[in-house]
Coordinates of C-alpha atoms in Angstrom, one line a residue:
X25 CA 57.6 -41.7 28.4
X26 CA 54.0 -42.3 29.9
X27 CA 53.6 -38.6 30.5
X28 CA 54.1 -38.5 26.6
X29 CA 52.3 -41.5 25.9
X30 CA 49.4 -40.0 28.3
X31 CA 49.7 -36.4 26.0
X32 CA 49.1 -38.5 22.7
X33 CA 45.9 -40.4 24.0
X34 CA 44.4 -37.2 25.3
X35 CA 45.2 -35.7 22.1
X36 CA 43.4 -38.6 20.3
X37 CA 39.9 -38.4 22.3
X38 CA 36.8 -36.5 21.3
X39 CA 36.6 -33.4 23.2
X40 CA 33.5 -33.9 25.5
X41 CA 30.5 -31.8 24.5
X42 CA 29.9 -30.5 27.5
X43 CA 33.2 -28.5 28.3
X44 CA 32.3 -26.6 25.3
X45 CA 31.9 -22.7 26.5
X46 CA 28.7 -21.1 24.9
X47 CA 28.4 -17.3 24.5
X48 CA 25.2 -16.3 26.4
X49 CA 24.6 -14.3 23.7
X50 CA 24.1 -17.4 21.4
X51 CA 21.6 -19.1 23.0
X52 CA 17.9 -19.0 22.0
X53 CA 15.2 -18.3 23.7
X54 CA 12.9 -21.4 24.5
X55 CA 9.1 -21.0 23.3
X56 CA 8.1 -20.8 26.6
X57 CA 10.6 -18.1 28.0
X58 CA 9.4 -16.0 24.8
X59 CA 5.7 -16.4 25.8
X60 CA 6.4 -15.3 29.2
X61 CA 8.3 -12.2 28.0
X62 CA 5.4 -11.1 25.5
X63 CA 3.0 -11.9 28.3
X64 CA 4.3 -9.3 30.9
X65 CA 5.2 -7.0 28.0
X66 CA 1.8 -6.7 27.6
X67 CA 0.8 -6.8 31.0
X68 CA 3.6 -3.6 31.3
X69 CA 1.8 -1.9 28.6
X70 CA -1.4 -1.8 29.9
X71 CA -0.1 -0.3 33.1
X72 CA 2.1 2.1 31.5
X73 CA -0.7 3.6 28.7
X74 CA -4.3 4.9 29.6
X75 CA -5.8 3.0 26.8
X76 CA -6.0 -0.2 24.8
X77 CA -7.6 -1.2 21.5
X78 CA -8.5 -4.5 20.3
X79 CA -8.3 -3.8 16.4
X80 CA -8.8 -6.6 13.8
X81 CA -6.8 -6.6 10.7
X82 CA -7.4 -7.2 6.9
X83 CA -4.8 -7.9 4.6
X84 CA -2.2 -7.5 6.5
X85 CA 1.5 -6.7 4.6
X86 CA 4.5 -6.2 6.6
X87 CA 5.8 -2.8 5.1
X88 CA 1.9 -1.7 6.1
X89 CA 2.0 -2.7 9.7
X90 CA 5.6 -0.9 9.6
X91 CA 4.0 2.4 8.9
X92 CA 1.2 2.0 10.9
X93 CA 3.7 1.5 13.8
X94 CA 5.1 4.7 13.0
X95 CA 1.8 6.7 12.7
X96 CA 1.2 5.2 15.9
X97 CA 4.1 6.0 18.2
X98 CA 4.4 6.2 20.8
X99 CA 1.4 3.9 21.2
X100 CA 2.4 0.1 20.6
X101 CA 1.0 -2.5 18.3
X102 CA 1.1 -5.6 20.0
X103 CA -0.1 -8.6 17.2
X104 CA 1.0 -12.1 18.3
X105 CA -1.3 -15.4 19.1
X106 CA -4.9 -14.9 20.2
X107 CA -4.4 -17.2 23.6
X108 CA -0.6 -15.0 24.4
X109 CA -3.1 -11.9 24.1
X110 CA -5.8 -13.4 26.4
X111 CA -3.5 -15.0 28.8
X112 CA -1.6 -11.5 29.3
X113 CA -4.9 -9.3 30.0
X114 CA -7.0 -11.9 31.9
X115 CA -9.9 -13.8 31.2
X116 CA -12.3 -13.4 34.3
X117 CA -12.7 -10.8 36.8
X118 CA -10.3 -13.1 38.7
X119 CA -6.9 -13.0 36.9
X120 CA -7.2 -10.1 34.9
X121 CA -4.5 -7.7 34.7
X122 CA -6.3 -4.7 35.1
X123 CA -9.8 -3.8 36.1
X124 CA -12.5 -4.7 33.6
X125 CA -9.6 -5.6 31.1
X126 CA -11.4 -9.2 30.8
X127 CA -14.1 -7.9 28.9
X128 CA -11.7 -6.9 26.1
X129 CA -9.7 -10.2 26.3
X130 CA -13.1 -12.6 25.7
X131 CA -13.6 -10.3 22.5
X132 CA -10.6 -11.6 21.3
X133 CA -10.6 -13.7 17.8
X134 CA -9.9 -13.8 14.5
X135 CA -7.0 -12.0 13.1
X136 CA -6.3 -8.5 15.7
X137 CA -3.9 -7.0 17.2
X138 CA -3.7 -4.9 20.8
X139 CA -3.1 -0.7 20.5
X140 CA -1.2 0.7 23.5
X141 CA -2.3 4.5 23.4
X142 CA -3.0 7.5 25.0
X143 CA -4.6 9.0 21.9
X144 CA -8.2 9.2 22.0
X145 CA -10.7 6.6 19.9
X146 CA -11.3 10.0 17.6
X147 CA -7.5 10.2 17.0
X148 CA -6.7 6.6 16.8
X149 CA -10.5 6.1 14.3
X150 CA -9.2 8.9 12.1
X151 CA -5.3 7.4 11.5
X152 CA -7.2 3.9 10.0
X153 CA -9.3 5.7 7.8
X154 CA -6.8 7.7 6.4
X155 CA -4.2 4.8 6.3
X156 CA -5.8 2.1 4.1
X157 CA -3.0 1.3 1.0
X158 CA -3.9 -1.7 -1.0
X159 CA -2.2 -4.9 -2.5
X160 CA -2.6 -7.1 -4.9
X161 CA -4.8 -9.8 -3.7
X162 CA -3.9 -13.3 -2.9
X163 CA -5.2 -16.3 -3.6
X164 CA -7.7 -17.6 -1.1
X165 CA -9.3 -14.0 -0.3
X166 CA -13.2 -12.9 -1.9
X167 CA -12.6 -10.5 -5.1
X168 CA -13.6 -7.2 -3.9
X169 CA -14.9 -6.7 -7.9
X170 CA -15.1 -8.6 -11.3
X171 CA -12.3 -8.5 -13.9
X172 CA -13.8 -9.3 -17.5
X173 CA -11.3 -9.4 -20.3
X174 CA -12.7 -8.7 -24.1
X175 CA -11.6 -10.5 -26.9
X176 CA -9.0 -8.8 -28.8
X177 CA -5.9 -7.2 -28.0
X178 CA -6.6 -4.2 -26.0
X179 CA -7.2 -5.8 -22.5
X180 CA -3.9 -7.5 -23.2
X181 CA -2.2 -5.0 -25.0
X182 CA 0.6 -3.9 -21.7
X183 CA 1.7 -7.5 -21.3
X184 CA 5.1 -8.5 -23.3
X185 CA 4.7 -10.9 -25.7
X186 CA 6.6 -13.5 -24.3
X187 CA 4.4 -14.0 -21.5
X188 CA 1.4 -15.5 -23.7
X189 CA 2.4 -19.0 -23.9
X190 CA 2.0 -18.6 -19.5
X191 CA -0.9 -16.9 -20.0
X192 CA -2.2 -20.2 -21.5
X193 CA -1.0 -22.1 -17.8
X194 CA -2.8 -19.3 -15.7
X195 CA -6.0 -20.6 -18.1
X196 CA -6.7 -17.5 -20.8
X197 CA -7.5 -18.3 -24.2
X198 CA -5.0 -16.6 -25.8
X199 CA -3.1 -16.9 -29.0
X200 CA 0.5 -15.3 -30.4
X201 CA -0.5 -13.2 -33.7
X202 CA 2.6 -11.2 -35.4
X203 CA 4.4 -10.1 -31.8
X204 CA 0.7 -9.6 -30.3
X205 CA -1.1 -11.5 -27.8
X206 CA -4.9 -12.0 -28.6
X207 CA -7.5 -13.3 -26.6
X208 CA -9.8 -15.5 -28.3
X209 CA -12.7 -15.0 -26.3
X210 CA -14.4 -12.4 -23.3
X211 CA -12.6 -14.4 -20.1
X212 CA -13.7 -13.1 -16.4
X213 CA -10.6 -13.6 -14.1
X214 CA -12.5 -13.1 -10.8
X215 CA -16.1 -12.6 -9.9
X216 CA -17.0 -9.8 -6.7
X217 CA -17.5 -11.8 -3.5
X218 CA -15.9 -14.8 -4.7
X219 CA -12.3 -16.8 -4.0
X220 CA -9.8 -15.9 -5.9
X221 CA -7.8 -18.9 -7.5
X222 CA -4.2 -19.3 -7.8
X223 CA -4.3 -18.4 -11.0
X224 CA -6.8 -15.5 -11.0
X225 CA -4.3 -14.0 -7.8
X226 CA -1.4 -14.3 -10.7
X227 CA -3.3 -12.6 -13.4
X228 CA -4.7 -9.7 -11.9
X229 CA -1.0 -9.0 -10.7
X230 CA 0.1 -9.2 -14.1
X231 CA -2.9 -6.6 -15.0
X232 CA -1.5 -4.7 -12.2
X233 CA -5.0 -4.3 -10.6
X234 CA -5.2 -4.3 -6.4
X235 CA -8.1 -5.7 -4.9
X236 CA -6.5 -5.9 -1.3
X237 CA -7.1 -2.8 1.0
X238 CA -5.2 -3.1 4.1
X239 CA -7.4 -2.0 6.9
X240 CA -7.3 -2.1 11.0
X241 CA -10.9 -1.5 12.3
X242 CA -11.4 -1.1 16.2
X243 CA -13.8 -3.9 17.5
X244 CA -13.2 -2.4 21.5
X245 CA -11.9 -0.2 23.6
X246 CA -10.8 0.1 27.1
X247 CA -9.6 2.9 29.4
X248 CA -8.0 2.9 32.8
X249 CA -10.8 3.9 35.1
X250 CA -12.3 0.3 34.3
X251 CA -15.0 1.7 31.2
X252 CA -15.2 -0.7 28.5
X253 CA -16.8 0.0 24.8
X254 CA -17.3 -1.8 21.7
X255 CA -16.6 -0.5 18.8
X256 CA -21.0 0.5 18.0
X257 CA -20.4 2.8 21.5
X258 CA -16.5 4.1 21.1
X259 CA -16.9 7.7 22.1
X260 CA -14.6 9.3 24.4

């Protein structure tokens, strides 16, 4: 009777949290663990390639950096925090991971990534210029030219009619006459050089016109035998 009584009660308590078996494979990484790994995957990279790039990006799109990757190969695009970047190659003669390689790392701002290579700066120069696709902008970034809209129906004339009344919302002075959407007045959407709005980002989408280039541009270079460049000098 009490080993049955005993059964039921053990039956009845909450299983303790800690007897719970965790697959290995199911546990994160913590923050820190995930620095340290990009750190000495950098750090392996510089040793195992001849040459590294610090290259600063523009309008960067995911499918773009995928295809750059692959243009690349076997080279490696590292692009992660600035201070994971600097900590990896070294800040001072001191602690950096590679001689001279400290030079590169107090270059190190903005938006940029790190390029692993063993192609020469002519190889690696001549892949960017040829690789620049472009985007439609987004709102926040300078109008690379101005977008005037007469009045009338031509400018408007590919848009479905049932898009005018959100035309209004985006801030066009438009009108619904017999199925056609008119603009009541000349509108500029965007002026060169200046921020694009919300709205103006939404509109020149709709007119399916780009304004964002994507574009990697090499601010330094650095080599094994210690000889640093920036990117006014980058001859090989």
């Amino acid at each position: 009777i009490r080993a049955q009584a005993g059964k039921e009660l053990a039956e009845e308590m909450p299983k303790s949290k800690r007897a719970k078996v965790v697959s290995l494979t199911k546990v994160k990484k913590r923050p820190k663990e995930k620095k340290d790994d990009l750190i000495e995957d950098i750090r392996e990279s510089c040793e195992k390639f001849s040459r590294v790039f610090l290259v600063s990006i523009e309008n960067e799109r995911n499918q773009f950096m995928q295809e750059v990757r692959k243009q690349l190969r076997p080279g490696k695009l590292v692009c992660t925090k600035n201070k994971v970047m600097q900590t990896a190659l070294g800040t001072s003669p001191e602690n950096e991971c590679q001689d001279n390689i400290h030079k590169l790392s107090e270059m190190i701002s903005g938006h940029c990534a790190l390029l692993f290579t063993n192609q020469s700066p002519e190889e690696v120069e001549k892949i960017f210029a040829e690789y620049r696709p472009s985007d439609f902008a987004r709102s926040g970034s300078n109008a690379t030219g101005t977008v005037t809209l007469s009045r009338g129906t031509d400018a408007l004339a590919a848009l479905p009619h049932s898009i005018e009344a959100h035309l209004r919302q985006l801030g066009l002075p438009t009108v619904l006459k017999e199925g056609q959407i008119h603009l009541l007045g000349e509108h500029t959407v965007c002026t060169a050089g200046k921020e694009l709005s919300a709205d103006a980002a939404q509109v020149l989408k709709l007119l399916d016109i780009k304004q964002a280039n994507f574009t990697l541009t090499v601010e330094a270079h650095w080599q094994k035998n210690g000889d640093f460049k920036d990117c006014s000098a980058l001859e090989d």
